[in-house]
Amino acid sequence: MLKSIPDLRQVGRDQNPRGSIVQVGNAAIGGRRIVVMAGPCSVESADQLLAAARAVKEAGALVLRAGAYKPRTSPYSFRGLKEEGLRILAEVRNQTGLPAVTEAMDTRHLEAVCAHADMIQIGSRNMQNYTLLEEVGRLRIPVLLKRGLSATIEEFLFAAEYVASGGNTQIVLCERGIRTFETSTRNTLDLGAVPVLKKWSHLPVIVDPSHATGIWWMVPLLARAAVAVGADGLLIEVHADPEKALSDGDQSLRPDKFAAMMSDLRQVALAVGREI
Amino acid sequence: MLKSIPDLRQVGRDQNPRGSIVQVGNAAIGGRRIVVMAGPCSVESADQLLAAARAVKEAGALVLRAGAYKPRTSPYSFRGLKEEGLRILAEVRNQTGLPAVTEAMDTRHLEAVCAHADMIQIGSRNMQNYTLLEEVGRLRIPVLLKRGLSATIEEFLFAAEYVASGGNTQIVLCERGIRTFETSTRNTLDLGAVPVLKKWSHLPVIVDPSHATGIWWMVPLLARAAVAVGADGLLIEVHADPEKALSDGDQSLRPDKFAAMMSDLRQVALAVGREI
Amino acid sequence: MLKSIPDLRQVGRDQNPRGSIVQVGNAAIGGRRIVVMAGPCSVESADQLLAAARAVKEAGALVLRAGAYKPRTSPYSFRGLKEEGLRILAEVRNQTGLPAVTEAMDTRHLEAVCAHADMIQIGSRNMQNYTLLEEVGRLRIPVLLKRGLSATIEEFLFAAEYVASGGNTQIVLCERGIRTFETSTRNTLDLGAVPVLKKWSHLPVIVDPSHATGIWWMVPLLARAAVAVGADGLLIEVHADPEKALSDGDQSLRPDKFAAMMSDLRQVALAVGREI
Amino acid sequence: MLKSIPDLRQVGRDQNPRGSIVQVGNAAIGGRRIVVMAGPCSVESADQLLAAARAVKEAGALVLRAGAYKPRTSPYSFRGLKEEGLRILAEVRNQTGLPAVTEAMDTRHLEAVCAHADMIQIGSRNMQNYTLLEEVGRLRIPVLLKRGLSATIEEFLFAAEYVASGGNTQIVLCERGIRTFETSTRNTLDLGAVPVLKKWSHLPVIVDPSHATGIWWMVPLLARAAVAVGADGLLIEVHADPEKALSDGDQSLRPDKFAAMMSDLRQVALAVGREI
């Protein structure tokens, strides 16, 4: 009923039947504790990032997320502060003690990202950027690999295999919504992918309800569902002033809503034998 | 960020901002209690149905589901016991006290279904069978309306409007997975549809993880997610001997797995302020 | 590379390797001549239909199409003149000598449609309305079966098998666009379906570029492509005054554009060894 | 009926209402003559490529296509001869006089590709690899930009805008099939995209029926349809011995089938006022 996938030589479940744990700073992703990674879509300024980082840390997030290089559909949109953004990210990481995850869009970004962050994110649009995957495979830094917009679960796992076959098996998979005919939400969150990924692979799996829905008030509800279905973590966009955000304001939670969500999620986590 | 839908004259949220409750026998769908409807895909025999009905009742299901008319892709597949199936269903309903829901595929089935069941199901393939919807709108029996395989949420609500505009507003909406490019599961469960439906409409919303996944061991996990996201109920396939089922055996839970799932769901329901 | 479909007992290619011809009035669908069926989306009045019928006949259409029962997403849209529409259709058919095709949405429409038209259309939304398919299978009138919005080719052929297994094998298949993520056109015309359908089945295949695109100026271009790929016919919406049409005005051609398209298509048909 | 796209500052139709012509060697893409680019999926050896190049040139192809860097779903599949492949490609280009197009998958490939080929291909998986697009925008070499598997037409044009905003407007767009629920063909060729792209943009548009279908015998039929719908060119996989091809053998035409297709296409091109 669930066909098997041959040739997953590194990331297949049978390589580590009990499941892997990926360590990012103090956060162990894949264990009993559900790891919440939160922060703004983009680094906009040191003040903005620090405010968001302090708020999410206080509410229980274990990893800070923020983009310095931003893939945007139009070349005329805000595309991130780039190297300056990385510097701010590293600074805020040092001030708060939160490990940081940020996206690299090109092989030439890797060195700078490694120098300023604790985990490299490969975004949806680059899930099949194989030269990038191969280079990341040669590094020894944890990788957050997001599912492509229309990638099958099998293709997603083979993208992870590209990284792992280079020797870097510290990979966390992220379901973030797929492209379907439905237009009321930004994408369609495929929560069924979580148990399928865990059946086929030993890698931890997290869920990004912010990009999946594109609508801030839906985020806490789908975060609850993600915890209930067995996700090992969440990736959540938080901004102190979403209406002024330079990207993705519609899907960002204010700090108070984020804190309320975290307290809500604690109950659901307990109900399924986990904690946050 | 969520466009509004004009012209929902009966089922729009503003017609009943607090949300509707649909009563099926003793089960009030849309209230604090999450209503589980369970039973086999098809009525196969009186013994088979009675065994399943007793098991699901004992585990806490409030409504019995079983098909007498079965829509099947191939005309050469088992297509249900038809009138004989309805008679068995009514008998088991009387023996167990569980109200029953079953599918009508054609306007000519309605009279018999009304005579033997407590709720009419309109299946996914008939979500836009408008003459059937109109006829059901003239009846005064609760309706379980399943989302079409590739129906947008807007089309789904307009299908409900067809029923309601005839005067029958006892409608329960059911998200049961949509058709996407992903093939590892039978369909892709769109849990984001639950909050969107509740935002746009006052009707109760339930979720069918059995058809959405097509894989029995995934059902309890997605049922948990459905409860967490705010569904008012669940539709679950249960069969005492799935390997011998005449239809949908792969996605049917054995009674013991169903009971374990129910006990699991009770915890999740409590965590989100509901009960089962 | 193209998996085979078992169990097509009536409509499989091996039942008639040379391909079937379906006769509708004087039009032989499936032969060397490409059969164009044209007319307005809906019967609106005798004058409107007669004007359209004369125009399309003069330009070379062999079958008149017009809807009396109209499936519409909202119950509050214009839904056709129903029986009155059928009477007008029969009248115009008699005046022009063009055989007529029109949609039946329910088993209870069949008698009236048979009495007033020469071919029954089963619309996309009813492609899996199996009781309707079965009833049509008992009749001896040609059937135009449209592919469901998200039906696989395999499901489409099994829908034809439902009709054929009842004894009525006078079936014409119609590709009319499928639902995808792309929103610039109404649907995505799947022209690859034409050769696949012809490989797997002996039934004639026509294409409806009007519903596929939803945009009138694209219709002649995709009609050319349909002829080039090997379609046996076309279904085209034509209205004398599209801006006043009660349904589908955006995708309807004016008579002069239709005539220009027909003359264009003649060249393409000759280039691929067919005629119009 | 066709919404407009704002902010296409370089590739929008209004920047060049009569349409652009992109020159690749002697081939002018976007003029009256339809330009066929053909060759094997991958460079496998000098002999293999030379045989294919001679065959396609003799049959009327104007550009040679062959991959040296091959994006493959699994890291364990054949991934191209890389630099060695580029050297062979340049050699065969010189021997036959055919200009060559080949894929670059990473910014670090660009220099070598520019040194050995006449046109850079950006593959589907990299359509939103924005750093690659930006680098290509700084070059002065023609670009063949393939539509992403699930890219909307709007996103596709913004990808072209990324290249053009850097100053390189020698861009040819390629429709190559999109990902849908249909599984009988590899992808679903979206021929409606051709007129939409031409309405919104002044760039030439070609079609790749080999990747769209994945099935060699369907290629000539969909190539005919592409010419009929108004494509400015075709991208066709040809291999002297498809059963021994290291990649994409199922969708490659033998030289004799390719020659027969070309002669066929000449008729269709004439019928629509073009030539090949």
PDB file of C-alpha atoms in Angstrom, chain C residues 10-23 28-32 169-173 197-205 232 274:
ATOM      1  CA  GLN C  10     -15.654  -2.960 -24.320  1.00  0.00           C
ATOM      2  CA  VAL C  11     -13.748   0.231 -25.034  1.00  0.00           C
ATOM      3  CA  GLY C  12     -10.179  -1.120 -25.137  1.00  0.00           C
ATOM      4  CA  ARG C  13      -8.283  -0.725 -28.401  1.00  0.00           C
ATOM      5  CA  ASP C  14      -8.039  -4.458 -28.919  1.00  0.00           C
ATOM      6  CA  GLN C  15     -11.844  -4.717 -29.176  1.00  0.00           C
ATOM      7  CA  ASN C  16     -11.641  -2.758 -32.442  1.00  0.00           C
ATOM      8  CA  PRO C  17      -8.064  -2.101 -33.522  1.00  0.00           C
ATOM      9  CA  ARG C  18      -9.053  -0.030 -36.548  1.00  0.00           C
ATOM     10  CA  GLY C  19     -11.033   2.445 -34.460  1.00  0.00           C
ATOM     11  CA  SER C  20     -14.768   3.050 -34.175  1.00  0.00           C
ATOM     12  CA  ILE C  21     -16.952   5.501 -36.009  1.00  0.00           C
ATOM     13  CA  VAL C  22     -19.887   7.074 -34.203  1.00  0.00           C
ATOM     14  CA  GLN C  23     -22.656   8.354 -36.458  1.00  0.00           C
ATOM     15  CA  ALA C  28     -19.426  10.277 -38.920  1.00  0.00           C
ATOM     16  CA  ILE C  29     -17.119  10.894 -35.982  1.00  0.00           C
ATOM     17  CA  GLY C  30     -13.872   8.945 -36.108  1.00  0.00           C
ATOM     18  CA  GLY C  31     -13.367   8.908 -39.888  1.00  0.00           C
ATOM     19  CA  ARG C  32     -11.096  10.961 -42.117  1.00  0.00           C
ATOM     20  CA  THR C 169     -20.877   1.648 -27.465  1.00  0.00           C
ATOM     21  CA  GLN C 170     -21.655   4.777 -29.513  1.00  0.00           C
ATOM     22  CA  ILE C 171     -19.374   6.893 -27.347  1.00  0.00           C
ATOM     23  CA  VAL C 172     -17.253   9.903 -28.280  1.00  0.00           C
ATOM     24  CA  LEU C 173     -14.631  10.989 -25.733  1.00  0.00           C
ATOM     25  CA  LEU C 197      -6.800   7.744 -25.452  1.00  0.00           C
ATOM     26  CA  LYS C 198      -6.440   6.531 -29.029  1.00  0.00           C
ATOM     27  CA  LYS C 199      -3.719   4.065 -28.035  1.00  0.00           C
ATOM     28  CA  TRP C 200      -5.797   2.591 -25.237  1.00  0.00           C
ATOM     29  CA  SER C 201      -9.250   2.788 -26.787  1.00  0.00           C
ATOM     30  CA  HIS C 202     -10.983   2.451 -30.138  1.00  0.00           C
ATOM     31  CA  LEU C 203     -13.386   5.309 -29.418  1.00  0.00           C
ATOM     32  CA  PRO C 204     -13.229   8.627 -31.327  1.00  0.00           C
ATOM     33  CA  VAL C 205     -11.744  11.554 -29.416  1.00  0.00           C
ATOM     34  CA  ASP C 232     -11.430  13.468 -34.569  1.00  0.00           C
ATOM     35  CA  ARG C 274      -7.533  14.809 -42.743  1.00  0.00           C
TER      36      ARG C 274
END
